[in-house]
Structures are given as structure tokens and as C-alpha cells.
Short mmCIF file of C-alpha atoms and ligand atoms in Angstrom, two decimals:
data_model
loop_
_atom_site.label_atom_id
_atom_site.label_comp_id
_atom_site.label_asym_id
_atom_site.label_seq_id
_atom_site.Cartn_x
_atom_site.Cartn_y
_atom_site.Cartn_z
CA UNK A 271 0.40 0.11 -0.91
CA UNK A 272 1.46 3.72 -0.47
CA UNK A 273 1.76 6.19 1.83
CA UNK A 274 -1.08 7.89 -0.27
CA UNK A 275 -3.55 5.66 0.13
CA UNK A 276 -3.09 4.78 3.88
CA UNK A 277 -4.81 6.93 5.78
CA UNK A 278 -3.37 10.07 6.24
CA UNK A 279 -2.77 12.04 9.75
CA UNK A 280 -3.02 15.13 11.67
CA UNK A 281 -0.30 16.02 13.76
CA UNK A 282 -1.49 19.11 15.96
CA UNK A 283 0.88 20.10 18.71
CA UNK A 284 1.45 22.58 20.85
CA UNK A 285 3.74 23.21 23.61
CA UNK A 286 6.63 21.86 21.69
CA UNK A 287 7.62 21.58 18.25
CA UNK A 288 6.52 18.06 16.88
CA UNK A 289 9.58 17.97 14.13
CA UNK A 290 10.56 14.77 15.14
CA UNK A 291 7.53 13.39 15.04
CA UNK A 292 6.59 14.85 11.52
CA UNK A 293 9.84 13.50 10.19
CA UNK A 294 8.95 9.60 11.66
CA UNK A 295 5.01 10.05 10.77
CA UNK A 296 5.83 10.75 7.49
CA UNK A 297 8.62 7.53 6.24
CA UNK A 298 5.27 5.49 6.03
CA UNK A 299 1.92 8.48 6.22
CA UNK A 300 1.04 11.96 4.64
CA UNK A 301 1.23 13.68 7.84
CA UNK A 302 -0.92 17.93 7.87
CA UNK A 303 1.21 19.80 10.73
CA UNK A 304 -1.98 21.80 12.14
CA UNK A 305 -2.81 24.85 11.44
CA UNK A 306 -2.96 23.80 7.87
CA UNK A 307 -5.62 21.89 6.71
CA UNK A 308 -7.58 20.77 9.91
CA UNK A 309 -11.11 20.07 7.96
CA UNK A 310 -8.98 17.93 6.02
CA UNK A 311 -11.98 14.85 5.17
CA UNK A 312 -8.75 12.46 4.50
CA UNK A 313 -7.67 12.99 7.50
CA UNK A 314 -7.81 9.17 9.55
CA UNK A 315 -5.83 10.07 12.36
CA UNK A 316 -5.39 12.43 14.65
CA UNK A 317 -1.44 12.41 16.50
CA UNK A 318 -2.08 15.20 19.50
CA UNK A 319 -0.51 16.68 22.29
CA UNK A 320 -2.50 20.07 23.54
CA UNK A 321 -4.44 19.88 20.42
CA UNK A 322 -6.76 23.51 20.39
CA UNK A 323 -10.66 22.98 21.22
CA UNK A 324 -12.86 22.15 18.18
CA UNK A 325 -10.17 21.71 16.64
CA UNK A 326 -11.03 17.25 16.45
CA UNK A 327 -14.87 17.91 16.13
CA UNK A 328 -14.14 19.81 13.00
CA UNK A 329 -11.94 16.68 10.79
CA UNK A 330 -15.22 14.58 9.06
CA UNK A 331 -13.78 11.10 9.16
CA UNK A 332 -11.67 10.42 11.45
CA UNK A 333 -11.27 7.36 13.36
CA UNK A 334 -9.13 7.20 15.98
CA UNK A 335 -7.01 9.71 18.27
CA UNK A 336 -3.22 9.04 19.81
CA UNK A 337 -1.83 10.52 22.35
CA UNK A 338 2.17 11.72 22.80
CA UNK A 339 1.58 10.94 26.44
CA UNK A 340 0.71 8.35 28.50
CA UNK A 341 -1.47 10.97 30.04
CA UNK A 342 -5.07 11.77 28.34
CA UNK A 343 -6.21 15.17 30.18
CA UNK A 344 -4.56 17.25 27.86
CA UNK A 345 -7.00 15.49 25.34
CA UNK A 346 -9.86 16.11 27.31
CA UNK A 347 -10.15 19.73 28.13
CA UNK A 348 -11.51 20.33 24.29
CA UNK A 349 -14.97 19.14 25.33
CA UNK A 350 -16.05 18.74 21.99
CA UNK A 351 -13.51 15.85 20.85
CA UNK A 352 -15.32 13.14 18.41
CA UNK A 353 -16.77 10.02 19.68
CA UNK A 354 -13.40 8.00 17.87
CA UNK A 355 -11.52 5.64 19.88
CA UNK A 356 -8.46 7.44 21.74
CA UNK A 357 -5.41 5.37 22.30
CA UNK A 358 -2.85 6.06 24.99
CA UNK A 359 0.85 5.01 25.32
CA UNK A 360 1.85 2.06 26.15
CA UNK A 361 6.14 1.35 26.11
CA UNK A 362 9.29 0.11 27.76
CA UNK A 363 10.79 3.38 27.09
CA UNK A 364 8.08 5.53 29.28
CA UNK A 365 7.65 2.25 31.67
CA UNK A 366 11.83 2.68 32.68
CA UNK A 367 11.94 6.01 32.28
CA UNK A 368 9.52 6.59 35.00
CA UNK A 369 11.08 4.08 37.05
CA UNK A 370 13.70 5.00 36.89
CA UNK A 371 12.69 8.53 38.29
CA UNK A 372 10.46 7.28 41.61
CA UNK A 373 13.36 4.93 42.78
CA UNK A 374 16.03 8.19 41.47
CA UNK A 375 13.60 9.71 44.14
CA UNK A 376 12.08 6.95 46.52
CA UNK A 377 16.15 6.21 47.02
CA UNK A 378 16.90 9.99 47.61
CA UNK A 379 14.35 9.70 50.26
CA UNK A 380 15.38 6.46 51.55
CA UNK A 381 18.85 7.76 51.71
CA UNK A 382 18.90 11.14 53.10
CA UNK A 383 19.90 12.48 50.29
CA UNK A 384 18.40 15.92 50.95
CA UNK A 385 20.82 15.82 54.56
CA UNK A 386 23.40 15.58 52.95
CA UNK A 387 23.26 17.86 50.75
CA UNK A 388 22.44 20.49 53.07
CA UNK A 389 25.51 19.36 56.00
CA UNK A 390 27.82 19.13 53.03
CA UNK A 391 26.96 23.15 52.03
CA UNK A 392 27.96 23.70 55.57
CA UNK A 393 31.19 20.78 55.28
CA UNK A 394 29.74 19.23 57.94
CA UNK A 395 30.60 15.36 58.59
CA UNK A 396 28.31 13.60 60.50
CA UNK A 397 27.09 10.02 59.48
CA UNK A 398 22.82 9.59 60.52
CA UNK A 399 21.39 5.99 61.81
CA UNK A 400 21.04 4.02 58.27
CA UNK A 401 18.25 2.14 58.16
CA UNK A 402 17.29 -0.86 56.03
CA UNK A 403 14.13 -0.51 52.75
CA UNK A 404 11.75 -2.91 54.67
CA UNK A 405 11.08 -0.58 57.32
CA UNK A 406 9.98 1.21 55.09
CA UNK A 407 6.38 1.45 53.21
CA UNK A 408 5.99 2.92 50.08
CA UNK A 409 1.98 4.17 48.78
CA UNK A 410 1.46 3.81 45.27
CA UNK A 411 -1.02 5.65 43.90
CA UNK A 412 -2.41 4.84 40.96
CA UNK A 413 -1.00 0.62 39.83
CA UNK A 414 -1.49 1.32 35.75
CA UNK A 415 1.39 0.36 34.33
CA UNK A 416 3.65 3.16 35.25
CA UNK A 417 2.96 2.37 38.74
CA UNK A 418 3.03 -1.79 38.87
CA UNK A 419 6.17 -1.50 37.01
CA UNK A 420 7.78 1.14 39.91
CA UNK A 421 6.03 -1.10 42.08
CA UNK A 422 7.62 -4.25 41.05
CA UNK A 423 11.54 -1.87 41.30
CA UNK A 424 10.38 -1.06 44.32
CA UNK A 425 10.16 -4.42 45.88
CA UNK A 426 13.33 -6.08 44.53
CA UNK A 427 15.03 -3.25 46.49
CA UNK A 428 13.96 -4.46 49.02
CA UNK A 429 10.54 -2.39 50.42
CA UNK A 430 7.77 -2.95 51.96
CA UNK A 431 4.87 -1.64 48.53
CA UNK A 432 1.42 -1.03 48.65
CA UNK A 433 -0.92 0.27 46.13
CA UNK A 434 -4.08 1.84 45.37
CA UNK A 435 -5.99 2.06 42.46
CA UNK A 436 -10.25 2.53 41.11
CA UNK A 437 -11.16 -0.96 40.80
CA UNK A 438 -9.48 -4.48 42.82
CA UNK A 439 -6.09 -5.20 41.65
CA UNK A 440 -3.87 -8.10 42.83
CA UNK A 441 -0.41 -8.18 42.47
CA UNK A 442 2.14 -10.29 44.30
CA UNK A 443 4.19 -8.94 47.30
CA UNK A 444 1.75 -6.19 46.86
CA UNK A 445 -1.03 -5.19 49.78
CA UNK A 446 -3.24 -3.57 47.71
CA UNK A 447 -6.52 -0.84 48.00
CA UNK A 448 -8.83 0.55 46.48
CA UNK A 449 -11.56 3.01 45.57
CA UNK A 450 -12.09 5.64 48.25
CA UNK A 451 -13.29 3.13 50.68
CA UNK A 452 -9.67 2.10 50.86
CA UNK A 453 -7.78 5.45 50.12
CA UNK A 454 -7.87 5.65 53.88
CA UNK A 455 -6.17 2.70 54.69
CA UNK A 456 -3.63 2.66 51.89
CA UNK A 457 -2.55 6.72 53.58
CA UNK A 458 -2.37 5.15 56.88
CA UNK A 459 -0.02 2.28 55.67
CA UNK A 460 2.23 4.55 53.76
CA UNK A 461 5.51 6.46 54.44
CA UNK A 462 6.57 7.39 51.22
CA UNK A 463 3.09 8.44 48.56
CA UNK A 464 4.08 7.48 45.00
CA UNK A 465 0.98 9.51 42.76
CA UNK A 466 0.80 8.11 39.66
CA UNK A 467 -2.80 8.48 39.18
CA UNK A 468 -3.99 9.84 35.63
CA UNK A 469 -5.60 13.69 36.26
CA UNK A 470 -9.38 12.89 35.97
CA UNK A 471 -12.47 14.56 37.28
CA UNK A 472 -12.31 11.89 40.32
CA UNK A 473 -8.46 12.83 40.89
CA UNK A 474 -8.42 16.67 40.50
CA UNK A 475 -7.06 17.51 43.34
CA UNK A 476 -6.96 15.25 45.71
CA UNK A 477 -3.17 15.45 47.16
CA UNK A 478 -4.76 18.16 48.97
CA UNK A 479 -3.75 18.25 53.11
CA UNK A 480 -6.35 16.08 54.57
CA UNK A 481 -4.99 13.28 52.15
CA UNK A 482 -1.35 13.64 53.35
CA UNK A 483 -2.38 14.78 57.45
CA UNK A 484 -2.98 10.67 57.07
CA UNK A 485 0.12 9.77 56.34
CA UNK A 486 2.47 7.51 58.59
CA UNK A 487 4.99 9.37 60.37
CA UNK A 488 6.54 6.74 62.58
CA UNK A 489 8.99 5.98 60.13
CA UNK A 490 12.07 5.56 59.84
CA UNK A 491 12.68 7.96 57.32
CA UNK A 492 11.59 10.85 60.76
CA UNK A 493 7.97 11.81 58.60
CA UNK A 494 6.37 11.06 55.63
CA UNK A 495 7.40 12.03 52.38
CA UNK A 496 5.09 12.91 48.53
CA UNK A 497 6.78 12.89 45.04
CA UNK A 498 4.66 13.42 42.51
CA UNK A 499 4.76 12.19 39.09
CA UNK A 500 1.29 12.30 38.24
CA UNK A 501 -0.44 15.58 36.94
CA UNK A 502 0.34 19.01 38.51
CA UNK A 503 -3.59 19.00 39.12
CA UNK A 504 -3.92 15.76 41.00
CA UNK A 505 -2.38 17.79 44.20
CA UNK A 506 -3.04 22.00 45.57
CA UNK A 507 0.39 23.16 45.49
CA UNK A 508 0.16 25.09 48.86
CA UNK A 509 -1.65 22.40 50.50
CA UNK A 510 1.58 20.98 50.05
CA UNK A 511 3.58 23.53 51.31
CA UNK A 512 1.84 24.02 54.38
CA UNK A 513 2.32 20.08 55.04
CA UNK A 514 6.32 20.83 54.96
CA UNK A 515 6.18 23.91 56.89
CA UNK A 516 3.92 22.37 59.83
CA UNK A 517 5.88 18.39 59.29
CA UNK A 518 3.10 16.65 58.25
CA UNK A 519 5.19 15.97 55.56
CA UNK A 520 8.48 15.63 55.85
CA UNK A 521 9.95 16.61 52.21
CA UNK A 522 8.68 16.22 48.51
CA UNK A 523 9.97 15.44 44.88
CA UNK A 524 7.42 17.37 42.53
CA UNK A 525 7.83 16.84 38.92
CA UNK A 526 4.36 18.51 38.22
CA UNK A 527 2.53 21.32 39.68
CA UNK A 528 -0.59 22.77 39.00
CA UNK A 529 0.32 26.02 36.91
CA UNK A 530 3.62 24.46 34.27
CA UNK A 531 5.91 25.57 34.32
CA UNK A 532 6.37 26.55 37.96
CA UNK A 533 5.76 30.29 38.10
CA UNK A 534 8.96 31.61 39.64
CA UNK A 535 7.73 32.89 42.49
CA UNK A 536 6.36 29.78 43.91
CA UNK A 537 7.88 28.94 47.34
CA UNK A 538 7.90 25.52 45.63
CA UNK A 539 11.10 26.40 44.28
CA UNK A 540 13.21 27.73 46.83
CA UNK A 541 11.60 25.64 49.41
CA UNK A 542 14.85 23.05 51.27
CA UNK A 543 12.61 20.56 51.58
CA UNK A 544 11.16 19.99 47.85
CA UNK A 545 12.90 18.14 45.44
CA UNK A 546 12.50 19.89 41.68
CA UNK A 547 12.22 18.37 38.35
CA UNK A 548 10.43 20.51 35.09
CA UNK A 549 7.92 18.13 34.25
CA UNK A 550 11.00 15.85 32.83
CA UNK A 551 9.96 12.02 34.84
CA UNK A 552 9.41 10.30 31.80
CA UNK A 553 9.61 11.76 28.37
CA UNK A 554 8.22 10.85 25.22
CA UNK A 555 10.60 10.03 22.95
CA UNK A 556 9.43 9.83 19.40
CA UNK A 557 12.24 7.40 18.26
CA UNK A 558 10.45 4.77 20.40
CA UNK A 559 6.25 6.21 20.40
CA UNK A 560 6.68 6.60 16.55
CA UNK A 561 6.63 3.17 15.11
CA UNK A 562 3.79 1.87 18.05
CA UNK A 563 1.55 4.47 16.49
CA UNK A 564 2.52 3.17 13.03
CA UNK A 565 1.84 -0.06 13.43
CA UNK A 566 -1.37 0.54 15.10
CA UNK A 567 -2.35 2.41 12.07
CA UNK A 568 -1.54 -0.69 10.18
CA UNK A 569 -3.21 -2.75 12.17
CA UNK A 570 -6.46 -1.38 12.56
CA UNK A 571 -6.81 -0.75 8.82
CA UNK A 572 -6.37 -4.68 8.47
CA UNK A 573 -9.44 -5.29 11.05
CA UNK A 574 -7.33 -5.73 14.00
CA UNK A 575 -8.92 -3.77 17.39
CA UNK A 576 -6.49 -1.19 18.54
CA UNK A 577 -4.59 -1.62 22.06
CA UNK A 578 -3.86 0.59 24.96
CA UNK A 579 -7.61 2.32 24.60
CA UNK A 580 -8.65 5.62 26.98
CA UNK A 581 -11.85 4.03 28.59
CA UNK A 582 -14.55 7.89 27.85
CA UNK A 583 -16.40 7.36 30.87
CA UNK A 584 -13.50 7.34 33.51
CA UNK A 585 -11.71 9.64 31.12
CA UNK A 586 -8.44 7.60 31.29
P1 NDP B 833 -2.92 4.08 33.31
O1 NDP B 833 -4.40 4.53 32.99
O2 NDP B 833 -1.76 2.30 33.26
O3 NDP B 833 -2.53 3.90 35.28
C1 NDP B 833 -4.51 4.13 36.24
C2 NDP B 833 -4.07 4.14 37.09
O4 NDP B 833 -4.54 4.91 38.10
C3 NDP B 833 -4.79 2.93 37.01
O5 NDP B 833 -4.28 1.44 38.48
C4 NDP B 833 -6.03 3.38 37.60
O6 NDP B 833 -7.12 2.52 38.44
C5 NDP B 833 -5.70 4.37 38.93
N1 NDP B 833 -6.83 5.42 39.02
C6 NDP B 833 -7.33 6.02 38.10
N2 NDP B 833 -8.70 6.52 38.62
C7 NDP B 833 -8.73 6.39 39.65
C8 NDP B 833 -8.86 7.00 41.04
N3 NDP B 833 -10.51 7.66 40.51
N4 NDP B 833 -9.58 6.52 41.50
C9 NDP B 833 -7.51 5.48 42.08
N5 NDP B 833 -7.14 4.94 41.18
C10 NDP B 833 -7.52 5.15 40.13
O7 NDP B 833 -1.47 4.77 33.56
P2 NDP B 833 0.42 5.04 33.82
O8 NDP B 833 0.36 4.32 34.88
O9 NDP B 833 0.16 4.56 32.27
O10 NDP B 833 -0.13 6.47 34.03
C11 NDP B 833 -0.48 7.34 35.05
C12 NDP B 833 -0.71 8.96 34.10
O11 NDP B 833 1.48 9.20 34.68
C13 NDP B 833 -1.02 9.45 33.16
O12 NDP B 833 -2.38 9.38 33.06
C14 NDP B 833 -0.14 10.78 33.46
O13 NDP B 833 -1.25 11.49 34.24
C15 NDP B 833 1.05 10.08 33.96
N6 NDP B 833 2.31 10.29 33.29
C16 NDP B 833 3.55 11.56 33.80
C17 NDP B 833 4.35 11.18 33.16
C18 NDP B 833 6.17 12.70 33.74
O14 NDP B 833 6.52 12.74 32.99
N7 NDP B 833 5.06 12.89 35.01
C19 NDP B 833 4.76 10.61 31.95
C20 NDP B 833 3.32 9.32 31.78
C21 NDP B 833 2.75 9.43 32.44
P3 NDP B 833 -7.39 0.42 38.12
O15 NDP B 833 -6.12 0.30 37.97
O16 NDP B 833 -8.77 0.74 38.80
O17 NDP B 833 -7.95 1.29 36.91
C1 OXD B 834 2.36 11.61 30.03
C2 OXD B 834 3.52 12.94 29.97
O1 OXD B 834 1.74 12.02 29.46
O2 OXD B 834 4.18 12.99 29.46
O3 OXD B 834 3.32 11.19 28.95
O4 OXD B 834 3.16 14.08 30.78
#
């Protein structure tokens, strides 16, 4: 089949330059760069990141939407998206990056990286007590593709691992909790909270002071720790500052924020107990993701079902 006989792709990206995505998709398909031809009836697929509102509803023959990220809240920000399947990213490379980020941040808090950093600045030679990882329970909010991989890596390092999800899940070695009823018991059994939830109407603002207050504090870490690599609007930035300042939280690693880029005026930038990364926990790499998208499009055109579909009702 020639490029022209295959479904045409609309590439609709805001916030970064899509040149590499364009080059790689163009190797197999005709690609239209938004805003060049948005209402083109020959467009079959849209590959999107934070697409312009009302753009997708103007495509008369759209058959599927592909998200450039694992999160799809950026797609639902447009309330007019047409009723076609939405495919999210599931890729070994992305999962590996997220696992590395979670292990890095958990290990740094566990091994007291912030304390050593502060000591080094003052040239203090002092060795605090070391606790075994088995004394620490890491609770992962969101036991999906990324949460499960992080859980497996943390288990292999000896941590106790709890997982919380919307529906009941079982995972060997992990204590699992589900739904609203499982939330408080999950938090009460957790020393380091790792947030890997999607942003949906049900999860927005969930990482707030009341939730942080429920974390366990009697641990070798000397307090509870928050790590959020899900989405910024899951959390209340001001509640995190309050929790850090009154000792509810000992430390936090934040990759995502209510407003991104994090405003220069945010107290999180200079907070001595916060480690900031710029939404960089797991970057979508087109070299890994475009071949997966293209093979899904090819399979779909052979009559095979699309994989990794978003549940439109739950919005993830
Ligand atoms: P999945 O869809 O595979 O998993 C989502 C998990 O969250 C599931 O376990 C799901 O429960 C759970 N969940 C959803 N809603 C609720 C709820 N209301 N209450 C309790 N649990 C809930 O997503 P991924 O693991 O692939 O990705 C997770 C998120 O990570 C993405 O949505 C994105 O926002 C973020 N992300 C961030 C990146 C970064 O660089 N910072 C990079 C990539 C992703 P159930 O199992 O019952 O369905
Ligand atoms: C994603 C992201 O959702 O990069 O993949 O945040």
C-alpha cells in the first residue's frame, strides 16, 4: 500500500516543536501539520498533545486519536472531541524512564539525600542512622502500567509496597487497596507516597492537606514523603507547602505542578525540603513511540482492534 492509500495523519501539537514526530510519521504516512489543513476530509488519524479546542470535531472522517503521552487529560480539556477511539501511550521506554524516576526519588529520600546535601554545604561530617529499606512502606497511588512497574522495582530493592487503584487489583508482594473505602487504610500504611494517577474529574485536587495528614509518620525516615509524577492538578501546591512547613510532610519530590512551567513566584522553587524537576520524569520519545503508533494504524487498517484504549467514561 502506498503512503497515499493509507489513512492521512493530522499532527496537532502545542507546547513543543513536533519536527521529529513529523519526520518519523512521514516515513510511512501523509502527515498534515495543524493548523495547515484541519478540516481535511482525508485525515483519518490525529496524533495530539494539547490540541487546540474544537479542532478534532471539525474532522469529518477521523477514526482514531493517538495521544503523544501516557496521560490523556490534555485531550479531554477540549469538551468537543468526537466519539472515536483514543489510544494512550504504553511503551517499555517510557515505563523504564518512569521507573527510574520513582526509584531515584524514593532512594534519595530513603538515603537522606537532602540532609547530606545540606550538610555538604556547611562542611558537616556526620553520619545519621541508616534504616533498611524493609522498614519503609512506599504507597503507589495509581497501580496502572507505570505504577505496577515502579512497584516491581521497589519490591526488588526490599521496600514494602502498597498500591491504590480505582478497581481491585492483585499484584504479588504488593498490599493492594481500592476505591474511596481503601484510601485512608492505604495512606495510614504508607511512609512514602508516590502519585502516578491520571488527572480525571475524580482525581483532580486529590493530593491535598487532608490526604497528606493521613500518611504514616512513625518511620525511620523521620516523617512522611510525597513524590508526584502523575499530574500537577492532582495536587494542591499550597497544601504541600503547608504540610512541609508544619511537619506533616518531611520532604517532597515534585515533577508536576498545578501551573506549568512552575511560576517563578512559587515558594516550591526555593523550599529546602522540595526537589523540583520540570515535568521530566518520563519524556515521550518519538523514536520509540512513532513505530508503535504506525504499527497500530497498520493493524487497524487490516481490521485488527486498537490496543491501549482510553476508557472514555473514566477519562483515562
Ligand atoms: P494507567 O491508565 O495505566 O493507570 C492509571 C491507574 O490509576 C490505574 O491503576 C487506575 O485504577 C488508577 N486510577 C484512576 N482513577 C482513579 C481513581 N479515581 N481512584 C483510584 N485510582 C484511580 O496510567 P499509566 O500508569 O500509564 O500513567 C499514569 C499517569 O502518569 C498518566 O495518566 C500521566 O498523567 C502520568 N505521566 C506522567 C509523566 C511525567 O513525565 N511526569 C509521564 C507519563 C505519564 P484501575 O487500575 O482500577 O483502572
Ligand atoms: C505523559 C507525560 O503523560 O509526558 O506521557 O506527562
